[in-house]
Amino acid sequence: MKIAILSSFTVKNILPQLKEVVSSLGFSATFYEGNYNQYVQEILDKQSSYWKFSADITFIFIDPESIFGDDIYNSVFLDENTTGKLVYSKICMFKSLMNSISDSNIVISNLYRFAETPLYYFGRASPQGPVALIDKFNFELRSLLASKSHAFLLDIHHLSSVFGIRNITDSRLKYLGSINFTNDFCKVVSAECGRIIRAMYGISKKCLIVDLDNTLWGGVVGEDGPEGISIGTVFPGNVFLDVQKYLKSLKQRGILLAVCSKNNMDDVEKAFTTSGMVLSLSDFVSIRANWDPKTDNIASIASELNIKTDSIVFLDDSPHERALVKEFMPEVEVVDFPENIEELPATLYSLHFFETKAITEEDKKKTVLYHHERERDKDKKQFNSVEDFLKNLNIQICIEPISDKNIKRAFQLVNKTNQFNLRTIRYTEDELTKIVNSPKYCSFTLFVRDKFGDYGQTGIAIFKDEGNNYFLENYLLSCRILSKKIEFAFLSRCIELLPKHIPLRGEFIQTPKNVPSINFLTEFGLEKNAEGIMIINDPLTCGKEIPFIGGYDR
Amino acid sequence: MGKKFHLLVVMIDKKTVKKEFLLLVQSIMNIKVDDKMMNLKINKISEWDSFNNLMLIGEVEKKFSIKYSANEIESLETVNSVVDSIFNKVKVK
């Protein structure tokens, strides 16, 4: 990974910590440091060392003095219209910088406020004052960055407020070396950069498994009874109320919630009827209330949800249970439960496992999708053969070209799908946009529904035109639609939609996780030719027709 | 009580200051300073640029619990003068 750091001040002291953060995410990175306050020239001059470096991620750090210069002191004497124009002209400059960097993800910091405001109270209160100028700029920058898929906000304003504005700078570093941030603040900024990279590359956990007693509510329901547990407006119930609100918001944005608790199911059901509960049983996709070892329960939840245990986060107040999970399932992220319960909400807010740039429609209905799956499982038991069950499901598929309408979810699928994924080629959202717009590629996405409900957008097929043949560069299906023969129907119909009828080349690249797709190309009809290339000359004839899978339009 | 407290303060000698300081130099600038270099002007040592000098002073301040002003940092000339300045600050603490 190539990371360029451009800035209006010396920010070299962030490098050691940023390197550490990036390597903890599993990337090995090389860095480019821009020249002091030359970022505009370096970006606009396509011959510059910055462009020769060809960054994957470009960070731009800016400070209020370099953006507004003497206007920081003079703006109170200008009229509102003029200060508005001033901010607008700066934002336009960043817009054009952003547009000229289309090959790299771009992260721009917003402006921190001053600890000592010029003009004292008046400088803070005046609608044209320095604080207003900074706030207006930050407001506009946020909207600008949100409008582009390859652009990200580094919210220095927020980080400096939390850290204390007075502590972000050391006057000696500032006046002797133009170093605006102390090493301690650089550490905080690096951690945030790590979160941004997680959102950029879709590195997110899928499921949070929680304990109940003294984790979602105060007290032990099996001993204190449902009336005896604390949840509500009085301490400690108000702490757990916030914990539940936070979990609900995670669920709403697509993180699966599951319960793993040493309890009787009967007591658990009663507890969730207690007044004041924010969460209900239906917010959880899976519940294990029993006395089995938690590691067994976590493994069984993972297999039920068809996810890997390395995409699970575990929250439990018992140090013993946490130690067991850490010891025997090191791939599970175990939350460090705070010693004092009032710190639990803050602990949860500061987790970095669930970063995302956007929330898709699929994310919002994920829990419902898993409940539909449960109904399917019940239904399956009534049929003698898998084929009879599948026929009865009334599966319908809809194939659309990847476009603005569906690219956010397509990006998620490309980066999160592990099991049915022929080549596990990941793209950034920007790379994917380029492929979608390139005449060399045909890219499709899949929507599926059946009698129990909508599975949503669940597959990607990307064909590269290699002249004499197409190459299946990316082919993947979400695990929730596997074992239904949909992979055959999807590829057959994509082939029918391709503009040219030429041979199809395929490739399988094995990873530790994609065993479920190992035989797919052969089963579909591709064969190894004399050179060892998997290919089929007339793909139109080979696709397996799956008569019970119908089509629909969205 | 006050007297007793003073007696407990561990006196640090110049040799130790120098040794600890050179370890910091090594970790920040990746250079080993030998006795021949002690009288060199720091701006003659290529790794000892102004950025690294500021980072070094930051670490020195943490290590010895002392504080430098911008003027004091600016007036540091030779490697020896930095060691002297640390020792003088530690002494008066």
XYZ file of C-alpha atoms in Angstrom, chain A:
554
model
C 0.000 0.000 0.000
C 1.366 3.413 -0.954
C 0.459 6.301 1.333
C 1.223 9.927 0.496
C 1.172 12.562 3.223
C 0.722 16.092 1.945
C 0.348 18.977 4.324
C 0.401 22.670 4.985
C 2.634 22.139 8.043
C 5.266 19.626 9.134
C 3.483 16.447 10.054
C 6.451 14.101 9.739
C 6.086 13.087 13.377
C 2.895 11.199 12.515
C 4.815 8.687 10.391
C 6.087 6.237 13.040
C 2.628 5.882 14.567
C 0.808 5.742 11.250
C 3.169 2.980 10.081
C 2.303 1.004 13.178
C -1.452 1.445 12.673
C -1.283 0.454 9.006
C 0.750 -2.662 9.722
C -1.664 -3.666 12.507
C -4.342 -3.727 9.788
C -2.255 -6.226 7.860
C -0.899 -3.878 5.200
C 2.735 -3.235 4.465
C 3.021 0.359 3.405
C 5.501 2.714 1.797
C 5.182 6.420 2.514
C 5.711 9.596 0.570
C 6.145 12.872 2.460
C 5.212 15.959 0.509
C 7.242 19.141 0.666
C 6.367 21.704 3.287
C 3.089 23.455 2.354
C 3.407 22.496 -1.325
C 0.381 20.224 -1.563
C -1.507 22.335 -4.093
C 1.452 22.566 -6.476
C 2.325 18.900 -6.006
C -1.198 17.811 -6.894
C -1.637 20.185 -9.828
C 1.778 19.399 -11.383
C 1.386 15.928 -12.855
C 5.183 15.633 -13.178
C 5.730 16.071 -9.429
C 7.293 13.430 -7.161
C 3.861 13.007 -5.622
C 2.450 11.751 -8.927
C 5.524 9.588 -9.607
C 4.880 7.883 -6.265
C 1.354 6.902 -7.446
C -0.355 6.734 -4.060
C -3.199 4.420 -3.087
C -4.172 6.803 -0.313
C -3.410 10.541 -0.182
C -3.720 12.278 3.181
C -3.904 16.082 3.143
C -3.393 17.840 6.477
C -4.329 21.508 6.592
C -4.408 24.187 9.272
C -6.561 27.324 9.649
C -3.686 29.790 9.233
C -2.553 28.375 5.906
C -6.124 28.238 4.582
C -7.291 31.698 5.656
C -4.031 33.589 6.200
C -4.576 37.094 7.568
C -8.336 36.784 7.090
C -8.310 34.922 10.403
C -7.692 38.362 11.964
C -9.589 40.477 9.441
C -12.757 38.537 8.752
C -14.758 40.331 11.468
C -14.399 43.529 9.437
C -15.842 41.910 6.283
C -19.544 41.510 5.538
C -21.215 38.114 5.670
C -21.414 37.841 1.902
C -17.658 38.310 1.562
C -16.771 35.737 4.216
C -19.213 33.307 2.551
C -17.405 33.813 -0.759
C -14.069 33.378 0.949
C -15.033 29.981 2.338
C -16.615 29.011 -0.978
C -13.418 29.796 -2.904
C -11.368 27.599 -0.553
C -13.857 24.740 -0.859
C -13.750 25.066 -4.668
C -9.995 24.689 -4.537
C -10.315 21.437 -2.586
C -12.987 20.271 -4.983
C -10.635 20.687 -7.921
C -7.775 18.989 -6.021
C -10.115 16.119 -5.226
C -11.204 15.787 -8.831
C -7.654 15.728 -10.104
C -6.792 12.898 -7.691
C -9.092 10.235 -9.044
C -6.513 7.419 -8.946
C -6.067 7.532 -5.208
C -8.332 7.532 -2.210
C -8.114 10.964 -0.686
C -8.405 11.877 2.985
C -8.605 15.563 3.887
C -8.395 16.861 7.422
C -10.760 19.601 8.480
C -9.670 22.586 10.555
C -9.119 22.634 14.285
C -10.203 25.685 16.258
C -7.802 27.937 18.106
C -7.314 27.556 21.822
C -6.767 31.315 22.032
C -9.200 32.998 19.671
C -8.072 36.218 18.011
C -10.294 39.058 19.319
C -11.310 37.032 22.367
C -15.055 36.740 22.983
C -15.959 38.816 19.953
C -13.871 36.518 17.737
C -15.882 33.571 18.973
C -19.329 35.170 18.869
C -19.199 37.167 15.628
C -20.862 35.429 12.644
C -17.901 36.609 10.557
C -15.268 35.835 13.188
C -12.411 33.342 12.931
C -14.375 30.594 14.666
C -17.317 31.079 12.297
C -14.942 30.953 9.347
C -13.484 27.637 10.508
C -16.932 26.186 11.265
C -18.299 27.218 7.847
C -15.313 25.705 6.091
C -15.648 22.450 8.043
C -19.375 22.254 7.304
C -18.824 22.653 3.561
C -15.829 20.303 3.501
C -17.882 17.550 5.128
C -20.554 17.759 2.409
C -17.942 17.899 -0.335
C -16.127 14.793 0.897
C -19.344 12.849 1.433
C -20.282 13.416 -2.212
C -17.357 11.411 -3.615
C -16.822 7.718 -3.072
C -13.024 8.020 -3.006
C -12.974 10.926 -0.533
C -12.866 10.708 3.273
C -12.964 13.213 6.107
C -10.305 13.222 8.813
C -12.208 15.020 11.545
C -9.357 16.833 13.304
C -11.895 19.276 14.713
C -13.552 16.433 16.620
C -10.301 14.755 17.650
C -8.826 18.020 18.924
C -11.962 18.830 20.928
C -11.773 15.459 22.648
C -8.006 15.690 23.181
C -8.084 19.322 24.233
C -7.103 21.988 21.688
C -4.428 23.333 24.004
C -2.750 19.917 24.018
C -2.594 19.370 20.270
C 0.137 21.975 19.790
C 3.418 22.714 21.527
C 4.451 26.331 20.907
C 8.126 25.360 20.652
C 7.418 22.732 17.978
C 5.167 25.189 16.165
C 7.496 28.199 16.166
C 10.819 26.355 15.789
C 9.760 23.625 13.366
C 6.298 24.439 11.953
C 5.179 21.207 13.583
C 1.560 21.851 14.530
C 0.790 18.573 16.289
C 2.495 17.082 19.327
C 3.568 13.442 19.160
C 0.820 12.520 21.610
C -1.836 14.063 19.388
C -0.285 12.374 16.339
C -1.023 9.090 18.060
C -4.720 9.994 18.286
C -4.767 11.129 14.647
C -3.048 7.907 13.507
C -5.673 5.806 15.261
C -8.396 7.736 13.413
C -6.527 7.215 10.127
C -6.691 3.490 10.900
C -10.474 3.742 11.236
C -10.682 5.561 7.919
C -8.590 2.879 6.191
C -10.918 0.257 7.667
C -13.924 2.080 6.191
C -12.095 2.562 2.878
C -11.303 -1.122 2.471
C -14.503 -2.427 4.051
C -12.640 -4.095 6.926
C -15.482 -4.699 9.347
C -16.684 -7.416 11.678
C -20.098 -8.922 10.944
C -21.497 -10.031 14.270
C -21.451 -8.943 17.906
C -22.146 -11.728 20.407
C -23.191 -10.449 23.811
C -23.687 -11.847 27.259
C -26.852 -10.725 29.119
C -26.521 -10.477 32.921
C -24.472 -7.414 33.905
C -23.752 -6.768 30.225
C -27.147 -5.817 28.720
C -28.785 -5.191 32.066
C -27.710 -4.938 35.688
C -28.171 -8.001 37.887
C -28.734 -11.698 37.225
C -32.175 -12.510 35.867
C -31.983 -16.156 37.037
C -31.507 -15.008 40.633
C -33.086 -11.558 40.846
C -36.059 -12.349 38.590
C -37.158 -10.138 35.661
C -38.390 -7.449 38.103
C -35.050 -7.379 39.876
C -32.795 -6.530 36.934
C -31.778 -2.919 36.257
C -32.598 -1.177 33.035
C -34.068 2.304 32.900
C -33.386 5.855 33.926
C -31.650 5.329 37.258
C -28.079 4.138 37.792
C -26.965 1.516 36.888
C -29.998 0.916 34.649
C -29.288 4.124 32.698
C -25.835 2.814 31.746
C -27.340 -0.378 30.339
C -30.020 1.688 28.597
C -27.268 3.445 26.637
C -25.564 0.117 25.957
C -28.802 -1.244 24.500
C -29.375 1.902 22.417
C -25.887 1.531 20.991
C -26.445 -2.142 20.130
C -29.760 -1.257 18.492
C -27.999 1.298 16.304
C -25.391 -1.301 15.311
C -28.189 -3.671 14.363
C -29.874 -0.967 12.300
C -26.710 -0.430 10.317
C -26.289 -4.103 9.516
C -24.226 -5.644 12.301
C -25.748 -8.947 13.423
C -26.437 -9.273 17.140
C -26.427 -12.618 18.908
C -26.743 -13.714 22.526
C -24.510 -16.166 24.320
C -25.471 -16.367 27.974
C -25.403 -18.877 30.825
C -29.116 -18.698 31.539
C -32.402 -20.505 31.104
C -34.249 -19.518 27.935
C -37.396 -19.043 29.974
C -35.731 -16.404 32.185
C -34.233 -14.675 29.137
C -37.630 -14.391 27.452
C -39.101 -12.906 30.614
C -36.213 -10.450 30.979
C -36.806 -9.050 27.501
C -40.430 -8.270 28.416
C -39.261 -6.043 31.296
C -40.352 -2.453 30.789
C -37.593 -0.120 29.691
C -35.808 -2.654 27.449
C -34.678 -1.042 24.203
C -33.736 -4.328 22.581
C -36.195 -7.117 21.931
C -35.520 -10.771 21.222
C -36.189 -10.180 17.524
C -33.183 -7.836 17.343
C -30.959 -10.907 17.741
C -30.369 -13.292 14.885
C -29.322 -16.111 17.160
C -29.715 -16.855 20.859
C -27.806 -19.360 22.975
C -29.129 -19.403 26.513
C -27.695 -22.574 28.019
C -24.882 -23.862 30.209
C -22.551 -25.118 27.474
C -19.051 -23.663 27.142
C -19.230 -20.256 25.436
C -16.615 -21.280 22.879
C -18.962 -24.071 21.712
C -21.846 -21.620 21.541
C -19.816 -19.067 19.564
C -18.765 -21.776 17.093
C -22.364 -22.907 16.715
C -23.642 -19.334 16.196
C -20.982 -18.815 13.499
C -21.982 -21.974 11.715
C -25.699 -21.145 11.983
C -25.124 -17.677 10.509
C -22.693 -19.069 7.953
C -19.941 -16.652 8.971
C -16.355 -17.240 10.039
C -15.466 -16.900 13.718
C -12.889 -14.230 12.774
C -15.736 -11.867 11.909
C -17.138 -12.030 15.448
C -16.764 -9.585 18.331
C -17.514 -10.885 21.838
C -18.802 -8.798 24.750
C -19.012 -10.330 28.208
C -18.573 -8.955 31.732
C -16.980 -12.149 33.030
C -13.149 -12.067 32.935
C -13.209 -15.862 33.052
C -15.369 -16.182 29.907
C -13.304 -13.545 28.091
C -10.083 -15.332 28.957
C -11.493 -18.648 27.719
C -12.562 -17.174 24.395
C -9.234 -15.368 23.989
C -7.371 -18.578 24.716
C -9.318 -20.993 22.566
C -10.651 -18.702 19.833
C -7.905 -16.104 19.336
C -9.493 -15.051 16.049
C -12.560 -13.678 17.894
C -12.198 -10.033 18.954
C -12.896 -9.873 22.682
C -13.921 -6.440 23.962
C -11.918 -5.288 27.003
C -14.781 -4.916 29.443
C -14.221 -1.897 31.687
C -13.708 -2.320 35.404
C -16.395 0.262 36.189
C -19.744 -0.271 34.504
C -20.328 3.437 33.796
C -17.450 3.227 31.310
C -19.173 0.533 29.222
C -21.005 2.855 26.791
C -17.759 4.779 26.103
C -15.900 1.495 25.602
C -18.460 0.471 22.994
C -18.406 3.869 21.234
C -14.648 3.601 20.858
C -14.564 0.162 19.204
C -13.089 0.223 15.720
C -14.484 -3.043 14.385
C -17.549 -1.654 12.674
C -16.279 1.134 10.420
C -18.095 1.915 7.172
C -18.280 4.777 4.694
C -21.909 4.176 3.757
C -24.918 2.204 4.935
C -26.710 0.237 2.221
C -30.339 -0.901 2.036
C -29.076 -4.482 2.589
C -27.391 -3.410 5.824
C -30.639 -1.988 7.171
C -32.614 -5.201 6.684
C -29.896 -7.719 7.499
C -31.458 -8.991 10.732
C -34.787 -9.565 8.967
C -32.974 -11.528 6.243
C -31.563 -13.872 8.870
C -34.998 -14.367 10.414
C -36.308 -15.351 6.953
C -33.478 -17.870 6.766
C -34.671 -19.430 10.016
C -38.162 -19.882 8.512
C -36.598 -21.487 5.421
C -34.748 -23.939 7.655
C -37.997 -24.937 9.359
C -39.654 -25.315 5.957
C -36.768 -27.437 4.648
C -37.496 -30.151 7.203
C -40.907 -30.801 5.590
C -39.378 -31.907 2.285
C -37.837 -35.247 1.420
C -35.233 -33.945 -1.003
C -33.258 -30.759 -1.300
C -34.528 -30.379 -4.864
C -38.180 -30.496 -3.726
C -37.406 -27.882 -1.092
C -35.672 -25.612 -3.614
C -38.531 -25.961 -6.114
C -40.972 -24.990 -3.416
C -38.983 -21.876 -2.469
C -40.023 -20.131 -5.691
C -36.572 -18.535 -6.160
C -36.431 -15.592 -8.529
C -33.373 -13.697 -9.669
C -32.878 -10.287 -11.220
C -29.640 -9.253 -12.928
C -28.668 -5.620 -13.379
C -25.535 -3.947 -14.697
C -23.517 -2.439 -11.831
C -24.376 1.272 -11.768
C -24.617 4.253 -9.410
C -27.820 2.694 -8.053
C -26.174 -0.440 -6.701
C -22.424 0.206 -6.558
C -22.245 0.841 -2.781
C -23.491 -2.649 -2.014
C -21.432 -4.095 -4.908
C -18.340 -2.617 -3.258
C -19.289 -4.253 0.038
C -19.832 -7.620 -1.627
C -16.487 -7.474 -3.426
C -14.657 -6.749 -0.192
C -16.537 -8.917 2.276
C -17.374 -12.111 0.403
C -15.015 -14.968 1.229
C -16.649 -18.336 0.730
C -18.135 -18.335 -2.755
C -15.525 -16.165 -4.409
C -13.535 -17.563 -7.323
C -10.566 -15.188 -7.212
C -11.069 -13.004 -4.070
C -9.951 -9.897 -5.953
C -10.749 -6.850 -3.798
C -11.270 -3.345 -5.221
C -11.608 0.061 -3.648
C -14.874 1.794 -4.525
C -12.987 3.959 -6.950
C -11.340 1.015 -8.725
C -14.728 -0.637 -9.003
C -16.228 2.549 -10.489
C -13.491 2.579 -13.127
C -14.146 -1.054 -14.064
C -17.865 -0.393 -14.300
C -17.289 2.553 -16.634
C -14.645 0.844 -18.770
C -15.724 -0.504 -22.188
C -13.342 -3.437 -21.601
C -15.524 -4.818 -18.837
C -19.094 -6.062 -18.445
C -20.163 -6.048 -14.826
C -23.380 -7.441 -13.396
C -24.939 -7.677 -10.004
C -27.532 -10.101 -8.712
C -30.731 -9.659 -6.698
C -32.582 -12.669 -5.297
C -35.937 -13.263 -3.629
C -38.055 -16.259 -2.705
C -41.373 -16.974 -1.012
C -39.971 -16.044 2.400
C -38.646 -12.685 1.388
C -35.968 -10.670 -0.294
C -32.289 -11.635 -0.044
C -31.338 -8.304 -1.603
C -28.242 -7.659 -3.703
C -26.135 -10.765 -3.281
C -23.844 -11.451 -6.256
C -21.257 -9.939 -8.585
C -19.990 -11.067 -11.986
C -17.294 -9.080 -13.778
C -16.217 -10.118 -17.268
C -13.130 -8.673 -18.926
C -13.098 -8.604 -22.719
C -9.728 -10.101 -23.684
C -10.377 -9.865 -27.442
C -10.814 -13.510 -28.360
C -12.517 -14.431 -25.148
C -14.060 -13.087 -21.956
C -12.270 -13.593 -18.665
C -14.379 -14.080 -15.538
C -12.356 -11.642 -13.461
C -14.634 -11.596 -10.464
C -17.463 -13.964 -9.577
C -18.907 -14.115 -6.126
C -22.134 -14.808 -4.282
C -23.030 -13.891 -0.729
C -23.079 -16.887 1.589
C -26.753 -16.346 2.332
C -27.808 -17.591 -1.134
C -25.465 -20.576 -1.375
C -26.615 -24.185 -1.820
C -29.572 -23.123 -3.927
C -28.067 -23.587 -7.425
C -28.282 -19.836 -7.886
C -24.583 -19.677 -8.835
C -25.367 -21.675 -12.015
C -28.443 -19.671 -12.976
C -26.665 -16.334 -12.372
C -23.641 -17.142 -14.544
C -25.779 -18.673 -17.346
C -27.921 -15.552 -17.544
C -24.940 -13.204 -17.420
C -23.420 -15.076 -20.379
C -26.667 -14.556 -22.309
C -26.432 -10.832 -21.568
C -22.819 -10.437 -22.804
C -22.630 -8.528 -26.105
C -20.312 -11.026 -27.812
C -20.565 -14.797 -28.040
C -16.935 -15.777 -27.570
C -15.189 -18.324 -25.331
C -15.128 -17.818 -21.575
C -11.948 -18.196 -19.557
C -12.100 -18.732 -15.812
C -9.686 -19.021 -12.933
C -9.927 -20.237 -9.361
C -7.497 -18.823 -6.811
C -7.649 -20.767 -3.573
C -7.662 -18.941 -0.252
C -8.107 -20.421 3.228
C -11.761 -19.441 3.022
C -13.135 -20.116 -0.471
C -13.378 -23.907 -0.461
C -17.160 -23.794 -1.195
C -16.412 -22.483 -4.697
C -13.513 -24.837 -5.492
C -15.337 -27.049 -8.026
C -17.691 -24.487 -9.478
C -15.927 -23.781 -12.790
C -15.662 -27.496 -13.623
C -19.265 -28.128 -12.591
C -20.360 -25.231 -14.759
C -18.611 -26.781 -17.762
C -15.190 -25.161 -18.098
C -12.315 -27.494 -18.909
C -8.556 -27.250 -18.808
C -7.113 -26.904 -22.314
C -3.672 -28.073 -23.461
C -2.031 -25.008 -21.881
C -3.743 -25.658 -18.576
C -6.191 -22.761 -18.961
C -9.763 -23.217 -17.713
C -11.928 -22.309 -20.699
C -15.154 -23.099 -22.504
C -15.486 -22.345 -26.183
C -19.229 -21.943 -26.351
C -20.368 -20.878 -22.892
C -23.953 -20.407 -24.122
C -24.390 -24.148 -24.425
C -22.741 -25.223 -21.235
C -24.515 -23.359 -18.491
C -26.748 -25.554 -16.420
C -30.361 -24.540 -16.883
C -32.026 -24.431 -13.485
C -35.730 -24.681 -14.362
C -37.068 -23.820 -10.902
C -35.275 -20.451 -10.779
C -37.363 -17.709 -12.346
C -36.625 -14.110 -13.189
C -38.089 -10.787 -12.079
C -37.579 -7.076 -12.670
C -36.884 -4.667 -9.869
